[in-house]
Short mmCIF file of C-alpha atoms in Angstrom, two decimals:
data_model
loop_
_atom_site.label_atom_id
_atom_site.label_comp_id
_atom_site.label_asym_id
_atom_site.label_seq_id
_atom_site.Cartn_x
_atom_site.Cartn_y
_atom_site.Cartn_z
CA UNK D 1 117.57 71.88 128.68
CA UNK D 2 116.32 70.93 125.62
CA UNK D 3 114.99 67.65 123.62
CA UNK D 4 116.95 65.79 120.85
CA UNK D 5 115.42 67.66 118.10
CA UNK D 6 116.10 71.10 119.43
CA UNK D 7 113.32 71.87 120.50
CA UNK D 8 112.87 73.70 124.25
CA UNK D 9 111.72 70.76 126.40
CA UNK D 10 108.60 71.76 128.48
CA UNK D 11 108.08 70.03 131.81
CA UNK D 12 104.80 68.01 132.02
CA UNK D 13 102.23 69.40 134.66
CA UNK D 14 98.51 68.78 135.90
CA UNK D 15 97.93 72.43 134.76
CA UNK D 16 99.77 71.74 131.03
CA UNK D 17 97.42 71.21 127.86
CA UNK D 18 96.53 67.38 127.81
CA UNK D 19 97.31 65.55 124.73
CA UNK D 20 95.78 66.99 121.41
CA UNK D 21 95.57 70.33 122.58
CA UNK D 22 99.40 70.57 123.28
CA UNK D 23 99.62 69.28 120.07
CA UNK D 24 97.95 71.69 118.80
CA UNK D 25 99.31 74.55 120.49
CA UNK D 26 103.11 73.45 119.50
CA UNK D 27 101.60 73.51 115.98
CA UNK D 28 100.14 77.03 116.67
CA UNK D 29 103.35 78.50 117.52
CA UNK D 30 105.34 76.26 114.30
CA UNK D 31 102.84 77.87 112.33
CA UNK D 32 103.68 81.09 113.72
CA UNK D 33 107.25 80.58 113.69
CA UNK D 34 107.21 79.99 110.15
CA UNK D 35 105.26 83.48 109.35
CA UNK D 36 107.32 85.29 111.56
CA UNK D 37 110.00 84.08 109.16
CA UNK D 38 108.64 84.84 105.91
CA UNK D 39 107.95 87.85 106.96
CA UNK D 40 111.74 88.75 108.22
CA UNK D 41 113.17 86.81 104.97
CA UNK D 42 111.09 88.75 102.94
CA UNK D 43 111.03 92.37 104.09
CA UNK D 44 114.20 93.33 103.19
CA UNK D 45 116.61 92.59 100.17
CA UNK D 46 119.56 92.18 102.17
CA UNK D 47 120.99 88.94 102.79
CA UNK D 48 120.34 87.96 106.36
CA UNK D 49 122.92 86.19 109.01
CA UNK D 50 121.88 83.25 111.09
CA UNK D 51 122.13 85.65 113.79
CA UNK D 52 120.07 88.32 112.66
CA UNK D 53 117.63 85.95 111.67
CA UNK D 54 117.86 84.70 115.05
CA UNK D 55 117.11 88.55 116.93
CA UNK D 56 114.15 88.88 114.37
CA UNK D 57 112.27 86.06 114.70
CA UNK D 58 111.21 86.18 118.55
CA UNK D 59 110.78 82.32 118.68
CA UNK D 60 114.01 82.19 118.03
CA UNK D 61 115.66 84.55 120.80
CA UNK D 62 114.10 81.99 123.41
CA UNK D 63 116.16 79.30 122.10
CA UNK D 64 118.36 78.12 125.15
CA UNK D 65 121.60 77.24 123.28
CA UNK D 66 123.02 78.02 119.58
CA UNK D 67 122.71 74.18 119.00
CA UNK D 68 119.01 74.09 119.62
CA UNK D 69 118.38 77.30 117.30
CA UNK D 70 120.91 75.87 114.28
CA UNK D 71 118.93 72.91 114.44
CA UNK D 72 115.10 74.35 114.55
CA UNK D 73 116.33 76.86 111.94
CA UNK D 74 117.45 74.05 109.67
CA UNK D 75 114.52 71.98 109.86
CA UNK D 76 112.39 75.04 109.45
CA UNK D 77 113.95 75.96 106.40
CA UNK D 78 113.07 72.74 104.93
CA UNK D 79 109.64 73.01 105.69
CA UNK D 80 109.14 76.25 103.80
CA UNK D 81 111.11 75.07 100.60
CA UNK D 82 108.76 72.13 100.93
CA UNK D 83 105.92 75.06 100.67
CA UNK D 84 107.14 75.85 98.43
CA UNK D 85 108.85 79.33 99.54
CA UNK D 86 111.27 80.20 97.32
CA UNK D 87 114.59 80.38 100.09
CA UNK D 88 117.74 81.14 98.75
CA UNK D 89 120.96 81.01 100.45
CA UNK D 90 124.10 83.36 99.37
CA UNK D 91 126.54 86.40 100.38
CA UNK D 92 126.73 90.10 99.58
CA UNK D 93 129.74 89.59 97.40
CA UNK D 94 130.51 86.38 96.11
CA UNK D 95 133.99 87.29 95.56
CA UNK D 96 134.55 87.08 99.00
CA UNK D 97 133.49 83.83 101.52
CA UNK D 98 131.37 85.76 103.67
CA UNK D 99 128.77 84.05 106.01
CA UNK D 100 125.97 82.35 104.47
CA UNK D 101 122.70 84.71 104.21
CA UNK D 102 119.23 84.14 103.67
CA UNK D 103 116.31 85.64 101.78
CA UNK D 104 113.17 85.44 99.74
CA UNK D 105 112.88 85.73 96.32
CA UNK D 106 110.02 88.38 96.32
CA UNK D 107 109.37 88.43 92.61
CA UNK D 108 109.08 84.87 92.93
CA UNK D 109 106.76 84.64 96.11
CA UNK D 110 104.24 87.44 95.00
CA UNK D 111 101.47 86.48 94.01
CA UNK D 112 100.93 87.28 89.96
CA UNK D 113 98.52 90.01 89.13
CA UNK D 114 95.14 89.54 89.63
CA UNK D 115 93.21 91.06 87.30
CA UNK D 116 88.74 90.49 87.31
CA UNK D 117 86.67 91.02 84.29
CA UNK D 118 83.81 94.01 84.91
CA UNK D 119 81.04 91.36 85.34
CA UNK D 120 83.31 89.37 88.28
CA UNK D 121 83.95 93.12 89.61
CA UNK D 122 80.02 93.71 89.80
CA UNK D 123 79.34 90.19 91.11
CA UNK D 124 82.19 90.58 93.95
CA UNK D 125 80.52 93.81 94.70
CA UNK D 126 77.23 93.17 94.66
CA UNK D 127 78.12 90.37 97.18
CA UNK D 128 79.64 92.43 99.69
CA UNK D 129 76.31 94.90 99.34
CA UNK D 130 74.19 92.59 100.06
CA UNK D 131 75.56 91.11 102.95
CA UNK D 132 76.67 94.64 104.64
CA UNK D 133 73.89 94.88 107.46
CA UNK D 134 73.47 90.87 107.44
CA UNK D 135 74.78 88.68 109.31
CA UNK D 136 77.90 88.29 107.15
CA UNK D 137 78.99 91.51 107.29
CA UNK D 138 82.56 90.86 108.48
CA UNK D 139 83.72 88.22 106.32
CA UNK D 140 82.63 89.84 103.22
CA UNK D 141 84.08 93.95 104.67
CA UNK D 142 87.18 92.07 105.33
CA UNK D 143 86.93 90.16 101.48
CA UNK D 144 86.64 93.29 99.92
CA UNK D 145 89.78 95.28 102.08
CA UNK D 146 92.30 92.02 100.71
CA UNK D 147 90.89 92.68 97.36
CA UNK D 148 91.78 96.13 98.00
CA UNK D 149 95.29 95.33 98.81
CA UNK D 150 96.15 93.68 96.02
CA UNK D 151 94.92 96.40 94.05
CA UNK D 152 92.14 95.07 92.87
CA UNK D 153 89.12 98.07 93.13
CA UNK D 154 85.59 96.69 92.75
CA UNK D 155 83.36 98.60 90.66
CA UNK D 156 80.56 99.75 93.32
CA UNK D 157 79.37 102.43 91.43
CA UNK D 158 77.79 100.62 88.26
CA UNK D 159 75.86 98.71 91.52
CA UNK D 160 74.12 101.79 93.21
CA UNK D 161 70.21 100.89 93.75
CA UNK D 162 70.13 96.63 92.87
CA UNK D 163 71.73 95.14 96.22
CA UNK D 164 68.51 93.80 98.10
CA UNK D 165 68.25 96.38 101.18
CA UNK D 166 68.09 93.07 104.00
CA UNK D 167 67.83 95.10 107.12
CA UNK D 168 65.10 97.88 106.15
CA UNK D 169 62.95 96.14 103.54
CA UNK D 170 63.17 92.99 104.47
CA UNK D 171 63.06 92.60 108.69
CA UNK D 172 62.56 89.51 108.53
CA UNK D 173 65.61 87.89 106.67
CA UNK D 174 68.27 88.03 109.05
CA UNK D 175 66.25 85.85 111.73
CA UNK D 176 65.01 83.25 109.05
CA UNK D 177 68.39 83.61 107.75
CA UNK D 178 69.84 82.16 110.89
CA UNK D 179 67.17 79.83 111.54
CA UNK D 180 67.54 77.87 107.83
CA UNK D 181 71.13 77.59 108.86
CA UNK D 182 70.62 76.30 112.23
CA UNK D 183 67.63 74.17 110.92
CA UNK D 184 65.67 75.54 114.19
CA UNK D 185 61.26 76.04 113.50
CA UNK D 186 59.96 79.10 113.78
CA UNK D 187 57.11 80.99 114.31
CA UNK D 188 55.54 84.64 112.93
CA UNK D 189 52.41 86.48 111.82
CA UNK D 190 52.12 86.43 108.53
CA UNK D 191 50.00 88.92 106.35
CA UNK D 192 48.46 86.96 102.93
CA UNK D 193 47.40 89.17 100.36
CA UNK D 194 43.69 90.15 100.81
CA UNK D 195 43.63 88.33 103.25
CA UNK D 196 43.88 88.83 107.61
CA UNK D 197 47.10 88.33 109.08
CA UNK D 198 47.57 84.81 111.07
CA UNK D 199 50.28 82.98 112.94
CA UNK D 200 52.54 80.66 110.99
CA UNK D 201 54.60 77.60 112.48
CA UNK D 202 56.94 76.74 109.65
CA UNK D 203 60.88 74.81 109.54
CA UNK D 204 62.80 77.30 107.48
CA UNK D 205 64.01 75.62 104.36
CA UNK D 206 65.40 77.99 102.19
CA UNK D 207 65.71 81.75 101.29
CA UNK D 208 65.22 82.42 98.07
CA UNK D 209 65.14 85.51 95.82
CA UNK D 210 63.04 85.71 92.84
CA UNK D 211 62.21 88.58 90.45
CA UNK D 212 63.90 91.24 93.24
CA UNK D 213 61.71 89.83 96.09
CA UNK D 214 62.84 87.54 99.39
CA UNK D 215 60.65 84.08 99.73
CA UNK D 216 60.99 81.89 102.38
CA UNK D 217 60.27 78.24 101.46
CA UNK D 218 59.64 75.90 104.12
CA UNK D 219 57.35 73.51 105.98
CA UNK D 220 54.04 74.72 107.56
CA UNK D 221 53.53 72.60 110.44
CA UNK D 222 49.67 73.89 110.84
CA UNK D 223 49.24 72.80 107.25
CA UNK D 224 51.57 70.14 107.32
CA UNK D 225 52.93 70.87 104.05
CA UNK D 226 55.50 72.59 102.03
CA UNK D 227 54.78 76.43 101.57
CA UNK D 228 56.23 79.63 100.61
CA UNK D 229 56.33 83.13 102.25
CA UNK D 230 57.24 86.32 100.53
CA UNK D 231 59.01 88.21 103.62
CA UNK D 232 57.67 91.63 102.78
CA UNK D 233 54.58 89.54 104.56
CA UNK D 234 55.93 88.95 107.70
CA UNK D 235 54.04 90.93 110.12
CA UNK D 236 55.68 90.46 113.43
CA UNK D 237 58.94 89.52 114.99
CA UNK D 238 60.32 86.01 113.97
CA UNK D 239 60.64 83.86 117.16
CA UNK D 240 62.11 80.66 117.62
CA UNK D 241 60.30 77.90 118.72
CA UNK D 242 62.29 74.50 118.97
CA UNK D 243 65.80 73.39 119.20
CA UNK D 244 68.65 74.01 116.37
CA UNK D 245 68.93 70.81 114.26
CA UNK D 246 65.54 69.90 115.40
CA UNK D 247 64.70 68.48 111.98
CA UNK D 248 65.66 67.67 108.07
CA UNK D 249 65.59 69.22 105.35
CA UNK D 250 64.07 67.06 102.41
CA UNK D 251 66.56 65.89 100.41
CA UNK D 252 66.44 66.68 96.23
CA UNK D 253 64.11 69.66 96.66
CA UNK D 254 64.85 72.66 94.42
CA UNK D 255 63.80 75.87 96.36
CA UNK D 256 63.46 77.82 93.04
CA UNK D 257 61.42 75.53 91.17
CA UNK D 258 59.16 75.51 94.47
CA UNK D 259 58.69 79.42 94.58
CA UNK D 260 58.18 79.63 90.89
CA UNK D 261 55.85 77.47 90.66
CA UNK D 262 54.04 79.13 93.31
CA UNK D 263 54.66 82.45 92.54
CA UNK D 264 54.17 81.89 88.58
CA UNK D 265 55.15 83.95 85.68
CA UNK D 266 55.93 87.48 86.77
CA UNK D 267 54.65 90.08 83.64
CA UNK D 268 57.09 91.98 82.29
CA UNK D 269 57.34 94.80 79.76
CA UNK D 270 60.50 96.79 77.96
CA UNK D 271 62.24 100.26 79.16
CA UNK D 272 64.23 102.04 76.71
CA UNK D 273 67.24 104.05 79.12
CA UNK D 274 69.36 106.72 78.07
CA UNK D 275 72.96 105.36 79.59
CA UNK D 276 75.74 107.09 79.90
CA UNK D 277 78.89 105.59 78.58
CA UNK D 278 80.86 103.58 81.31
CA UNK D 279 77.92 103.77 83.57
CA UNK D 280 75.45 100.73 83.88
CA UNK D 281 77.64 98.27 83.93
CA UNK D 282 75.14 95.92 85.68
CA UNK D 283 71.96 97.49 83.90
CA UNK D 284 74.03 96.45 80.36
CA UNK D 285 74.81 93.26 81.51
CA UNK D 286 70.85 92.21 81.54
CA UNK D 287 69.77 93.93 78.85
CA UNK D 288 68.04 93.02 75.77
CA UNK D 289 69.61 95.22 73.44
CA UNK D 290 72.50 98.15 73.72
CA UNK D 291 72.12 101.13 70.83
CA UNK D 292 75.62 102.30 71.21
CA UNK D 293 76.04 106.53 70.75
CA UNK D 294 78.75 109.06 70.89
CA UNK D 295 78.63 109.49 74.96
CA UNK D 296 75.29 108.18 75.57
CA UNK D 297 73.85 104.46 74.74
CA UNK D 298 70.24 103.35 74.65
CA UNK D 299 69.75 100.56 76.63
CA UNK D 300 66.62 98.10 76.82
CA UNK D 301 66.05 95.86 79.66
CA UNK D 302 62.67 94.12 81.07
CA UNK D 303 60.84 95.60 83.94
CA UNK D 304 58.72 93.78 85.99
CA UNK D 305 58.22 96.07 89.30
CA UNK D 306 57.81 100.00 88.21
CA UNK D 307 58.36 100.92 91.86
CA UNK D 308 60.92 98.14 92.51
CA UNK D 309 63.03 99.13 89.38
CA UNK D 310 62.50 103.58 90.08
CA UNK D 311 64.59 102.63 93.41
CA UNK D 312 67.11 101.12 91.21
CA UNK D 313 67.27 103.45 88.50
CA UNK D 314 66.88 106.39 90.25
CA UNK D 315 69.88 106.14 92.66
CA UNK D 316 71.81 106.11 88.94
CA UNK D 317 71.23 109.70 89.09
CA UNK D 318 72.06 111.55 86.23
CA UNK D 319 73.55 108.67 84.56
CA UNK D 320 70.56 106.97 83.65
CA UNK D 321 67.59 109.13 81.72
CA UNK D 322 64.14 106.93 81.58
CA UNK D 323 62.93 107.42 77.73
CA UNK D 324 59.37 104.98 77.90
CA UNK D 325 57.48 104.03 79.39
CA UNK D 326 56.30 106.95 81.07
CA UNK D 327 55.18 105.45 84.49
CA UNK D 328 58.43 104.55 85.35
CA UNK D 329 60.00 107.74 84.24
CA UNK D 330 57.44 109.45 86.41
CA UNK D 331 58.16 107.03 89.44
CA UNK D 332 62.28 107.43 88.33
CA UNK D 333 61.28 111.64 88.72
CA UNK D 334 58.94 111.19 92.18
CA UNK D 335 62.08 110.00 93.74
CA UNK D 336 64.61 112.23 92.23
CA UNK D 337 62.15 115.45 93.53
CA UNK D 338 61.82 113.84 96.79
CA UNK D 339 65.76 113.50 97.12
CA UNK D 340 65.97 117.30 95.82
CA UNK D 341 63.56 118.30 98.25
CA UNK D 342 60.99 119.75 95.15
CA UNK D 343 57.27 119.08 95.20
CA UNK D 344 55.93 117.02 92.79
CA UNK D 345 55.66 118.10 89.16
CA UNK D 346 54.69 117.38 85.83
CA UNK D 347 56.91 115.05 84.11
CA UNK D 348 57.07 116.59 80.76
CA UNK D 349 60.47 117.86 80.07
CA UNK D 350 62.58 116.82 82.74
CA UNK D 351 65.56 114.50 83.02
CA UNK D 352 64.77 110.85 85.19
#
């Protein structure tokens, strides 16, 4: 039996979806329906038959009569030229007055190329490295593999050493992570700086990073004011301590005008690099000045951490020589012996 419009009537019952779910599960299996025939429309560059559309395309089969399939067929086809699908309609020779077939256009369904500049190839990167251990791990693994399959490759290698390392430097983020997106108070030991660790009660406004460190800026309920914590100070586990959505976030506050001015002006000071050509990419794109050479550039850049920016250079490898100053090019070296397994050594003379 089936309805007017073709569609397989379905008997009501106490056990059947109520109302807007059924609606919503007829709409699940249009939307499926639909896929199922792009995908058997476009996989082949034959012309297909009603009836071999009709064995493809599984919602189909369960049709009860011919009638009912002609007509969902026919409406579905206008609902994919309304997407826009580009459906065509013709015969394997036109000489002859064969039965109607059906196909795509797959020239004119692809998607055009998609093509990323270096610095949107770093950025897209850089994303998914930064996320990898987090909490958004998933969506941005599964970002990168569509990328992939459209043949776009993202430049990982110019980003070796700079993604922030959430898990094992920073404990901390993933919890206050979660609890600035559910808006739920907190609490944790905090260490100050000279000073003796002591138990903070704070609603999580914000995660910010500034000058390659993680701050937390929030509301200190024992202080009853706004404050901000650098994570690499959290001392203990973060625990929750109220309800998610248990308050508001103050509306027009800017977190990074907040932590700079509370963290102030970070010193800085230059590094001359010896870059190989067509590695860097990310270390070029911040520098101050790029000496090009024959298959080596120098490349100057600001340092404000030594320690912070030897992780970063040094996981260059052999792509990136530290010429000045020499701390970092002995910090650049520490790591690179400790890597190699070598003691320590004096610097003079060998490559960072």
């Amino acid at each position: 039996m089936a309805t007017t419009s073709g569609t397989p009537a379905t008997p009501a019952t106490s056990s059947g979806p109520p109302g807007g779910a059924a609606a919503a599960a007829r709409g699940a299996r249009r939307t499926e329906r639909l896929l199922n025939l792009v995908i058997a429309l476009s996989a082949t560059r034959r012309w297909l038959t009603k009836e071999q559309i009709r064995t493809a395309v599984p919602q189909y089969a369960d049709c009860a009569t011919t009638v009912a399939f002609e007509r969902m067929f026919e409406r579905d086809k206008e609902d994919l030229r309304e997407l826009g699908v580009p459906l065509e309609t013709g015969g394997e020779d036109p000489l002859f007055e064969d039965e109607a077939g059906y196909r795509i256009d797959r020239e004119a369904y692809a998607l055009p190329e998609i093509r990323f500049t270096p610095g949107e190839l770093a950025v897209l990167s850089l994303a998914s490295r930064v996320w990898q251990q987090a909490s958004l791990a998933g969506p941005a693994t599964r970002a990168l593999v569509k990328l992939r399959s459209l043949g776009v490759e993202p430049d990982e290698s110019s980003l070796i050493g700079v993604e922030p390392r959430v898990r094992t430097a920073e404990p901390a983020f993933d919890p206050l992570y979660a609890a600035t997106r559910d808006r739920t108070p907190v609490s944790f030991t905090y260490r100050r700086a000279g000073g003796e660790p002591a138990t903070r009660h704070v609603e999580p406004w914000a995660i910010v990073s500034w000058h390659g460190r993680w701050y937390l800026v929030g509301h200190d309920r024992d202080r009853d004011d706004s404050r901000v914590f650098r994570l690499s100070r959290v001392a203990s586990a973060v625990k929750r301590i109220g309800r998610a959505g248990s308050y508001e976030v103050p509306e027009g506050i800017d977190p990074r005008e907040i932590v700079a001015g509370t963290v102030g002006p970070t010193t800085t000071r230059r590094a001359r690099l010896l870059v190989r050509s067509g590695a860097g990419l990310t270390l070029r794109r911040r520098a101050r000045t790029v000496e090009a050479g024959e298959r080596e550039d120098v490349v100057v850049v600001d340092v404000s951490d030594v320690e912070m920016s030897a992780d970063e250079l040094a996981a260059y490898g052999a792509d990136v020589v530290v010429l000045e100053p020499p701390e970092l090019r002995e910090a650049v070296l520490r790591r690179l012996r400790g890597a190699a397994g070598q003691p320590a050594a004096d610097s003079a003379g060998g490559p960072a």
